[in-house]
XYZ file of C-alpha atoms in Angstrom:
643
model
C -7.889 8.676 52.521
C -5.707 7.564 49.606
C -2.465 5.680 50.069
C -0.670 8.252 47.907
C -1.749 11.069 50.228
C -0.617 9.109 53.284
C 2.734 8.510 51.613
C 3.175 12.247 51.061
C 2.287 12.970 54.685
C 4.705 10.320 55.867
C 7.479 12.051 53.925
C 6.755 15.316 55.758
C 6.367 13.646 59.174
C 8.942 10.904 59.002
C 8.574 9.460 62.484
C 5.970 8.795 65.135
C 7.549 11.489 67.317
C 7.196 14.131 64.592
C 3.518 13.308 64.074
C 2.801 13.363 67.817
C 4.634 16.674 68.267
C 2.601 18.301 65.499
C -0.683 16.964 66.926
C 0.212 18.340 70.369
C 1.139 21.704 68.827
C -2.080 21.977 66.803
C -4.294 20.853 69.691
C -2.707 23.526 71.868
C -3.278 26.240 69.230
C -6.999 25.403 69.212
C -7.145 26.532 72.839
C -5.654 29.966 72.220
C -8.002 32.993 72.151
C -9.032 33.938 68.613
C -7.091 36.792 67.038
C -8.505 40.247 66.370
C -10.365 40.738 63.094
C -10.445 44.236 61.630
C -13.270 45.171 59.221
C -13.078 48.156 56.862
C -15.348 49.117 53.982
C -15.863 51.629 51.175
C -12.338 52.978 51.022
C -13.077 54.674 47.682
C -9.434 55.368 46.900
C -8.812 57.364 50.101
C -5.344 55.952 50.678
C -4.093 58.321 53.397
C -7.137 57.857 55.644
C -7.074 54.092 55.083
C -3.362 53.923 55.890
C -3.918 55.671 59.201
C -6.739 53.335 60.233
C -4.644 50.336 59.209
C -1.570 51.522 61.120
C -3.442 52.301 64.332
C -5.621 49.187 64.155
C -8.728 51.337 64.732
C -7.298 52.324 68.085
C -5.981 48.906 69.122
C -2.341 50.051 69.123
C -2.977 52.888 71.561
C -5.224 50.643 73.660
C -2.350 48.158 74.091
C 0.055 50.968 75.000
C -2.368 52.337 77.570
C -2.910 48.889 79.097
C 0.824 48.463 79.706
C 1.975 52.001 80.510
C -1.064 53.779 81.991
C 0.617 54.049 85.411
C 3.985 55.021 83.972
C 3.336 57.435 81.091
C 1.270 60.579 80.722
C -1.463 60.700 78.071
C 0.818 62.891 75.953
C 3.661 60.350 76.200
C 1.234 57.550 75.294
C 0.179 59.520 72.203
C 3.828 60.159 71.296
C 4.658 56.459 71.506
C 1.544 55.565 69.525
C 2.452 58.012 66.762
C 5.969 56.579 66.660
C 4.491 53.128 66.112
C 2.103 54.392 63.408
C 4.728 56.343 61.425
C 8.156 55.323 62.711
C 10.396 56.796 60.003
C 8.704 60.207 59.931
C 8.318 60.476 63.700
C 11.954 59.528 64.297
C 13.103 62.429 62.134
C 10.989 64.861 64.145
C 12.036 63.504 67.531
C 15.765 63.315 66.757
C 15.735 67.000 65.875
C 14.751 67.887 69.449
C 17.916 66.462 71.097
C 20.997 68.621 71.659
C 23.465 65.816 72.382
C 24.166 62.232 71.317
C 24.045 61.129 74.950
C 20.464 62.318 75.340
C 19.459 60.701 72.063
C 21.092 57.399 72.974
C 19.314 57.295 76.329
C 16.032 57.959 74.518
C 16.806 55.114 72.103
C 17.307 52.707 75.016
C 14.087 53.780 76.706
C 11.960 53.526 73.546
C 13.391 50.175 72.470
C 12.791 48.764 75.958
C 9.188 50.030 75.923
C 8.549 48.509 72.531
C 10.089 45.229 73.680
C 7.748 45.351 76.665
C 4.765 45.985 74.397
C 5.435 43.142 71.951
C 4.892 40.239 74.407
C 1.552 41.765 75.409
C 0.471 42.329 71.798
C 1.511 38.767 70.897
C 0.175 37.034 74.010
C -2.482 35.170 71.963
C 0.075 33.800 69.505
C 2.655 31.025 69.445
C 6.338 31.901 69.442
C 6.517 30.649 65.865
C 3.859 33.119 64.748
C 5.575 35.947 66.619
C 8.908 35.086 64.993
C 7.333 35.406 61.540
C 6.143 38.908 62.447
C 9.570 40.158 63.559
C 11.846 42.108 61.161
C 13.953 39.396 59.564
C 17.290 41.209 59.932
C 16.859 41.533 63.701
C 15.108 38.283 64.661
C 18.025 36.874 66.677
C 18.693 40.103 68.583
C 15.023 40.768 69.317
C 14.414 37.226 70.573
C 17.437 37.469 72.855
C 16.088 40.702 74.339
C 12.458 39.537 74.450
C 13.190 36.323 76.310
C 16.077 37.497 78.427
C 16.383 35.969 81.858
C 19.134 36.965 84.229
C 18.212 35.098 87.353
C 21.835 34.310 88.130
C 23.210 37.684 86.871
C 25.472 35.893 84.418
C 24.204 37.695 81.295
C 23.804 41.287 82.471
C 26.760 42.508 80.443
C 25.642 40.380 77.481
C 22.254 42.089 77.270
C 23.769 45.536 77.834
C 26.267 44.919 75.063
C 23.529 44.008 72.591
C 21.755 47.292 73.267
C 24.978 49.339 73.185
C 26.078 47.825 69.879
C 22.682 48.434 68.266
C 23.115 52.134 69.088
C 26.846 52.346 68.312
C 26.394 50.686 64.913
C 23.553 53.097 64.107
C 20.886 50.442 63.814
C 18.491 52.018 66.327
C 16.255 53.677 63.734
C 15.939 50.497 61.693
C 15.224 48.423 64.794
C 12.569 50.862 66.067
C 10.883 50.920 62.658
C 10.941 47.118 62.525
C 9.474 46.833 66.021
C 6.779 49.393 65.132
C 5.630 47.410 62.101
C 5.717 44.218 64.163
C 3.365 45.785 66.724
C 1.028 46.990 63.965
C 0.931 43.457 62.602
C 0.368 41.811 65.984
C -2.620 43.895 67.083
C -4.660 42.783 64.046
C -4.624 39.126 63.091
C -6.815 39.367 59.998
C -8.238 42.176 57.847
C -11.602 42.114 56.047
C -12.115 44.669 53.266
C -15.886 44.698 52.758
C -15.857 46.245 49.316
C -15.173 49.301 47.190
C -11.461 49.867 47.171
C -12.053 51.830 43.976
C -14.258 54.821 43.089
C -13.762 58.570 43.230
C -10.773 58.821 45.599
C -7.364 59.582 44.078
C -5.174 56.618 45.105
C -6.853 53.183 44.884
C -3.670 51.792 43.327
C -1.718 52.577 46.506
C -4.402 50.865 48.589
C -4.052 47.784 46.374
C -0.258 47.783 46.799
C -0.723 47.993 50.580
C -3.196 45.106 50.603
C -0.921 42.923 48.482
C 1.763 43.280 51.160
C -0.616 42.761 54.102
C -0.084 39.633 56.171
C -3.648 38.204 56.228
C -6.822 39.476 54.562
C -9.868 38.814 52.432
C -11.949 41.079 50.188
C -15.659 41.183 49.477
C -16.019 42.875 46.112
C -17.926 46.144 45.948
C -19.791 47.474 42.931
C -16.868 49.705 41.930
C -14.369 46.864 42.341
C -16.465 44.669 40.045
C -16.572 47.486 37.490
C -12.758 47.449 37.328
C -12.654 43.650 37.230
C -15.224 43.711 34.417
C -13.192 46.194 32.382
C -10.069 44.070 32.709
C -12.110 40.958 31.847
C -13.155 42.478 28.508
C -16.351 44.425 29.207
C -16.131 47.604 27.143
C -19.189 49.071 28.826
C -17.578 48.547 32.270
C -14.454 50.256 30.934
C -16.510 53.186 29.643
C -18.147 53.531 33.070
C -14.752 53.629 34.795
C -13.472 56.342 32.478
C -16.687 58.358 32.807
C -16.530 58.248 36.627
C -12.853 59.216 36.629
C -13.626 62.163 34.319
C -16.641 63.188 36.420
C -14.497 63.445 39.569
C -11.296 64.705 37.904
C -9.488 61.454 38.648
C -8.150 60.575 35.205
C -4.683 60.514 36.788
C -5.595 57.068 38.123
C -5.918 55.868 34.539
C -2.949 57.681 33.016
C -0.351 57.978 35.768
C -1.140 55.072 38.093
C -1.896 52.466 35.424
C -0.130 53.900 32.380
C -3.155 53.965 30.062
C -2.792 56.344 27.100
C -5.882 58.573 26.883
C -4.647 60.561 23.874
C -6.946 58.738 21.365
C -9.961 59.489 23.581
C -8.908 63.131 23.926
C -8.512 63.468 20.149
C -12.028 62.091 19.633
C -13.399 64.406 22.313
C -11.668 67.483 20.865
C -13.069 66.697 17.423
C -16.749 66.315 18.361
C -17.437 68.081 21.652
C -17.390 71.589 23.095
C -17.787 72.835 26.639
C -20.838 71.546 28.496
C -21.685 72.579 32.085
C -23.295 69.196 32.851
C -19.969 67.497 32.161
C -17.590 69.810 33.987
C -15.627 67.799 36.589
C -16.870 67.819 40.184
C -14.004 69.120 42.299
C -13.642 68.191 45.963
C -12.678 70.557 48.765
C -9.623 72.632 47.878
C -9.013 70.812 44.588
C -8.133 73.220 41.779
C -7.862 72.851 37.988
C -7.109 75.414 35.326
C -9.887 76.443 32.965
C -8.135 74.589 30.136
C -7.921 71.387 32.208
C -11.600 71.566 33.115
C -12.599 72.134 29.489
C -10.499 69.199 28.348
C -12.028 66.892 30.949
C -15.542 68.083 30.064
C -14.961 67.054 26.451
C -13.533 63.647 27.449
C -16.434 63.198 29.850
C -19.011 63.735 27.080
C -17.205 61.480 24.629
C -16.956 58.512 26.961
C -20.485 58.985 28.361
C -21.956 58.725 24.873
C -19.849 55.646 24.126
C -21.138 54.120 27.380
C -24.799 54.758 26.558
C -24.311 53.271 23.092
C -22.596 50.154 24.468
C -25.430 49.505 26.921
C -28.108 49.146 24.252
C -27.014 45.906 22.528
C -26.539 44.180 25.907
C -30.046 45.118 27.001
C -31.471 43.910 23.681
C -29.704 40.541 23.679
C -30.321 39.830 27.382
C -34.062 39.819 27.913
C -33.484 38.121 31.268
C -32.007 41.400 32.547
C -35.452 43.030 32.177
C -33.880 46.386 31.341
C -35.785 47.409 28.199
C -36.837 50.579 30.006
C -33.191 51.688 29.939
C -32.990 51.814 26.110
C -32.990 55.572 26.483
C -31.267 56.486 23.221
C -34.252 54.931 21.413
C -36.682 57.125 23.366
C -35.187 60.478 22.296
C -36.720 62.839 19.745
C -33.444 64.232 18.441
C -35.026 67.099 16.496
C -37.022 68.402 19.446
C -34.342 67.379 21.958
C -36.929 65.632 24.109
C -37.188 62.189 25.679
C -40.305 60.092 26.282
C -39.881 58.384 29.600
C -42.471 56.384 31.570
C -45.423 58.100 29.889
C -44.020 61.618 30.177
C -42.039 63.877 27.868
C -39.057 65.798 29.225
C -36.882 68.440 27.533
C -33.210 67.483 27.364
C -30.750 69.982 28.785
C -27.091 70.281 27.794
C -27.396 67.652 25.028
C -24.254 66.261 23.393
C -25.567 63.863 20.759
C -23.190 64.844 17.945
C -22.042 61.269 17.310
C -25.507 59.679 17.397
C -27.345 58.542 14.288
C -31.079 58.972 15.104
C -31.856 56.062 12.790
C -29.471 53.776 14.686
C -28.674 55.457 18.015
C -26.561 52.655 19.462
C -24.168 52.460 16.510
C -20.638 53.468 17.389
C -18.759 55.648 14.947
C -15.719 53.907 13.525
C -13.574 56.358 15.504
C -15.434 55.539 18.727
C -14.994 51.820 18.110
C -11.275 52.273 17.537
C -10.898 54.339 20.703
C -12.674 51.847 22.988
C -10.775 48.943 21.404
C -7.430 50.666 22.009
C -8.382 51.501 25.573
C -9.405 47.913 26.274
C -6.103 46.645 24.857
C -4.188 49.080 27.070
C -6.183 48.118 30.166
C -5.567 44.423 29.610
C -1.846 44.980 29.032
C -1.141 47.243 32.019
C 1.293 45.277 34.181
C 0.300 47.091 37.355
C -3.436 46.756 36.748
C -2.984 43.080 35.868
C -1.275 42.520 39.219
C -4.031 44.358 41.079
C -6.929 42.625 39.322
C -5.420 39.170 39.809
C -5.036 39.922 43.508
C -8.664 41.091 43.705
C -9.746 37.797 42.171
C -7.464 35.701 44.371
C -8.552 37.288 47.655
C -12.062 38.325 46.736
C -15.607 36.975 46.746
C -19.102 38.422 46.474
C -19.754 37.309 50.044
C -17.895 35.441 52.751
C -18.917 33.307 55.716
C -16.202 33.858 58.307
C -16.212 32.909 61.977
C -19.985 32.680 62.022
C -20.625 36.041 60.327
C -21.812 36.920 56.815
C -19.745 39.600 55.098
C -21.313 41.243 52.056
C -20.758 44.639 50.480
C -24.203 45.384 49.081
C -27.382 43.460 49.695
C -29.259 40.189 49.351
C -32.134 41.178 47.007
C -35.461 40.852 48.841
C -39.084 41.578 48.005
C -41.340 43.679 50.241
C -42.257 40.610 52.307
C -38.648 39.732 53.030
C -38.479 36.795 50.606
C -35.492 36.304 48.317
C -36.095 37.948 44.940
C -35.499 35.667 41.981
C -34.049 36.029 38.504
C -34.471 33.572 35.632
C -31.352 33.039 33.541
C -31.139 30.534 30.686
C -34.357 28.894 31.820
C -33.306 28.419 35.440
C -34.512 30.506 38.386
C -32.094 31.712 41.054
C -32.547 33.625 44.290
C -30.668 34.485 47.463
C -27.444 32.595 47.948
C -27.872 30.660 44.677
C -28.146 33.912 42.729
C -25.036 35.354 44.372
C -23.147 32.134 43.658
C -24.191 32.357 40.002
C -23.042 35.985 39.780
C -19.636 35.014 41.160
C -19.368 31.990 38.881
C -20.034 34.169 35.818
C -17.618 36.861 36.977
C -14.840 34.328 37.449
C -15.548 32.800 34.041
C -15.430 36.230 32.405
C -12.128 37.047 34.113
C -10.646 33.729 32.972
C -11.779 34.340 29.350
C -11.029 38.011 28.544
C -11.127 37.251 24.829
C -14.905 36.699 25.080
C -16.424 40.183 25.221
C -20.073 39.620 24.242
C -20.852 36.435 26.159
C -23.393 36.080 28.963
C -20.719 35.996 31.665
C -19.223 39.342 30.600
C -22.672 40.908 30.235
C -23.534 39.736 33.750
C -20.514 41.527 35.191
C -22.042 44.759 33.874
C -25.405 43.662 35.287
C -23.760 43.418 38.710
C -22.974 47.124 38.361
C -26.401 48.285 37.281
C -29.029 45.518 37.368
C -32.208 45.440 39.448
C -31.424 42.119 41.149
C -27.709 42.711 41.529
C -26.490 42.185 45.084
C -24.026 45.033 44.554
C -26.310 47.692 43.054
C -29.439 47.133 45.133
C -31.701 49.584 43.303
C -34.402 49.283 40.664
C -32.515 51.257 38.006
C -29.472 53.475 37.617
C -30.479 56.950 36.474
C -27.130 58.204 35.158
C -28.616 59.518 31.896
C -31.397 61.399 33.676
C -28.937 63.140 35.996
C -26.994 64.487 33.043
C -29.831 65.594 30.802
C -33.156 66.013 32.684
C -33.689 68.835 35.154
C -36.741 67.245 36.826
C -35.127 65.626 39.880
C -38.005 63.205 40.274
C -36.450 61.287 37.370
C -33.135 61.056 39.237
C -34.520 58.990 42.087
C -33.164 55.456 42.386
C -35.517 53.249 44.364
C -33.641 51.004 46.785
C -34.272 47.299 47.160
C -36.512 46.510 50.187
C -33.434 44.913 51.785
C -32.341 48.370 52.891
C -35.307 48.945 55.161
C -35.956 45.305 56.014
C -32.435 44.958 57.407
C -33.727 46.895 60.419
C -35.892 43.839 61.190
C -34.209 41.215 63.368
C -36.332 38.321 62.084
C -35.444 39.140 58.480
C -31.737 39.224 59.349
C -31.969 35.943 61.246
C -33.664 34.343 58.241
C -30.906 35.583 55.926
C -28.259 34.122 58.223
C -30.105 30.793 58.197
C -30.302 30.880 54.386
C -26.497 31.062 54.360
C -26.218 28.163 56.839
C -25.119 30.391 59.708
C -26.309 30.325 63.316
C -28.733 33.261 63.750
C -28.130 33.302 67.500
C -24.384 33.839 67.115
C -23.959 35.371 63.671
C -24.063 38.917 62.288
C -24.337 40.413 58.820
C -21.487 42.857 58.158
C -22.543 45.310 55.460
C -21.027 48.221 53.545
C -22.126 50.179 50.451
C -24.606 52.688 51.917
C -23.222 55.612 53.944
C -24.652 55.748 57.455
C -26.103 59.185 58.167
C -24.962 59.463 61.769
C -25.435 63.218 61.553
C -29.184 62.519 61.275
C -29.161 59.983 64.097
C -28.978 56.812 61.984
C -27.622 53.847 63.929
C -25.116 51.588 62.139
C -26.044 48.712 64.465
C -29.426 47.404 63.368
C -31.859 44.545 63.948
C -30.904 43.982 67.577
C -27.221 43.785 66.679
C -27.670 41.214 63.887
C -26.807 43.801 61.191
C -23.758 46.072 61.335
C -23.215 48.658 58.585
C -19.645 49.927 58.417
C -19.723 52.367 55.504
C -19.673 55.599 57.437
C -18.015 57.660 54.730
C -14.274 57.147 54.121
C -14.952 59.050 50.895
C -14.628 62.792 51.443
C -17.599 63.311 49.128
C -19.918 61.616 51.650
C -18.619 63.181 54.861
C -20.995 66.143 54.826
C -23.845 63.635 54.508
C -22.642 61.183 57.165
C -21.133 63.620 59.647
C -18.153 61.298 60.195
C -15.261 59.827 58.201
C -16.075 56.143 58.341
C -16.772 53.188 60.585
C -14.592 50.209 61.225
C -15.340 47.074 63.224
C -13.164 45.060 65.602
C -13.957 41.472 66.553
C -11.692 39.835 69.114
C -12.121 36.970 71.551
C -14.219 39.164 73.869
C -16.728 40.376 71.259
C -17.396 43.103 68.676
C -16.761 46.829 68.877
C -17.766 49.450 66.307
C -15.400 52.402 65.935
C -16.419 55.737 64.414
C -13.705 57.915 62.879
C -13.531 61.665 62.590
C -12.204 63.346 59.470
C -8.573 62.552 58.700
C -6.780 65.786 57.844
C -3.228 64.708 57.134
C -0.378 62.522 58.266
C 1.551 65.689 59.116
C -1.097 66.726 61.650
C -0.940 63.323 63.344
C 2.863 63.486 63.501
C 2.891 67.025 64.851
C 0.032 66.899 67.334
C -0.405 63.178 67.999
C -4.106 63.495 67.215
C -5.987 60.288 66.500
C -9.160 60.422 64.447
C -11.009 57.862 66.540
C -14.318 58.841 68.032
C -16.758 56.641 69.919
C -16.553 52.903 70.398
C -19.804 51.008 70.668
C -20.122 47.495 71.964
C -21.987 45.468 69.343
C -21.826 42.069 70.995
C -20.027 40.631 74.009
C -19.061 36.974 74.166
C -20.408 35.111 77.185
C -17.225 33.043 77.122
C -13.994 34.058 75.474
C -13.939 32.826 71.866
C -11.142 30.367 71.068
C -9.348 29.465 67.852
C -11.222 26.134 67.760
C -14.473 28.082 67.170
C -13.175 29.875 64.058
C -12.693 29.091 60.369
C -8.988 28.572 61.016
C -9.860 26.259 63.910
C -11.924 24.097 61.552
C -8.933 23.827 59.213
C -6.607 22.958 62.093
C -9.016 20.301 63.377
C -9.061 18.757 59.908
C -5.238 18.638 59.956
C -5.325 17.010 63.403
C -7.799 14.360 62.229
C -5.574 13.591 59.251
C -2.467 13.327 61.429
C -4.252 11.036 63.895
C -5.229 8.804 60.973
C -1.607 8.788 59.783
C -0.469 7.915 63.306
C -2.881 4.987 63.518
C -2.230 3.658 60.018
C 1.551 4.003 59.821
C 3.018 4.053 63.301
C 0.679 2.200 65.668
C -0.325 -0.888 63.694
């Protein structure tokens, strides 16, 4: 350890007593039970459903209430208190309207505040007082601590405590205090949040999810394929940008682009109006009770065609300059007979339905029109200069990784590419062969380089970000090829099939999962792989807990588009000091329904794994960091104060 570093430490801990006190404090923290981890995945822009799961801690809030008040409150009263903690401002308005006098309301205030003050010590029982203090609403810290730690053994402070409560009510601070206590409880029941990919996709409000995550107290993100698509667009990949716009048009979510991020789509609309007409294959797919006027649908259909053709054109030069991607079979524009409107694909000829090739030169299919080039250039400039999107993408990069090893578990959104025998598939790039963890590390290295150099738009790093979206050996795509073109233009559904990587059936095998954990330097006896990306078809009896508990898949369908397939509205996972629990969620209708009826959307909890002994902080990632701090402080103590 360098002398300079010791000098800096000595400035922070200026005496032997200060060093010893900190060592004692840190050693004690190591013996606390580990905090609760909360895992969510595949949010797909479904902000309201995500908010509810976040606020109720996948049922942890109500569980704490029931533990404390089960002998005192009815189930209805427990639900009422839980809803107040989930949505304090809205619930307060509803409740206050039911009282006919101030006296009744004030008595209710006292009762609720006392119950919340009783709940907080239980919810924070695994934390130090310092950590609890940081979770309290800053404007009320002094008052709350006085009421939390009140002792009146000698009856000297009875009037003091009563006065605090009376003045809170008299000065009309009750609502603010209750809201502050509610958010404190939400924060205390979950120590750390893991978002296992796909914040973005077809849902309407990914920007609001990002704003929520930025304000969250402790979290990490494992990028999903849709997240990487957005990162790639911001990093300078025009083909990633075209994909984003095409998906938003396909699902009538262009508001995300225009309203949420302030991107001007007028140049794209002008291009679309000039070259394209209505086309049934490109009409937007509306969800549930979503409604658009005929004019709006026609406009989106034209935009959809324009950006899809730009996307297909942009793919070709990447495929041609990157032989290592092994994607020559996807040079589809070169395989079209434009006069006959047919395509030659894998030895067969298929008629093309609903073609929209007005801007394609059959002699040079991948060439962008000057107008198309101008449009995509303007859109890229706008994307890279959106203040809100810049903030969101920088946060994704700061908190995100392709995979994460955390507290003995491997968190990954998609897959680890495997062959049929369960061996790591390999990819040769610039003369070097990569597979498994090395390949994932290379993907992340290239993505980070591309993000740091947005001015480079045709380099290998930027091309590899697109490969992560669509490539055969991508850990995020996990299929042999992406058949977007075929789904638009070929009626034979056999061409639409996307063959999954063997990972997706081999992950049922415990030995394969144990081997993957070992390859990532994790203990296969203790560790689990936490996976998202593929909706679990519970309606057909599929089990999200696989391979003897070594694999847990938590994409159960937050996205409304998948709920008819899955039969549920998503899985989340809880991991506390006692073990792991999987929570299934029923469809989230609305916040208003929860406020009115107190209905939670939780379903069944399944025990995934139970700890033989309660897991302590010293056995976690944070514990390793704390132990390192302790070792450093002991060295400082020996070198500076005990020689």
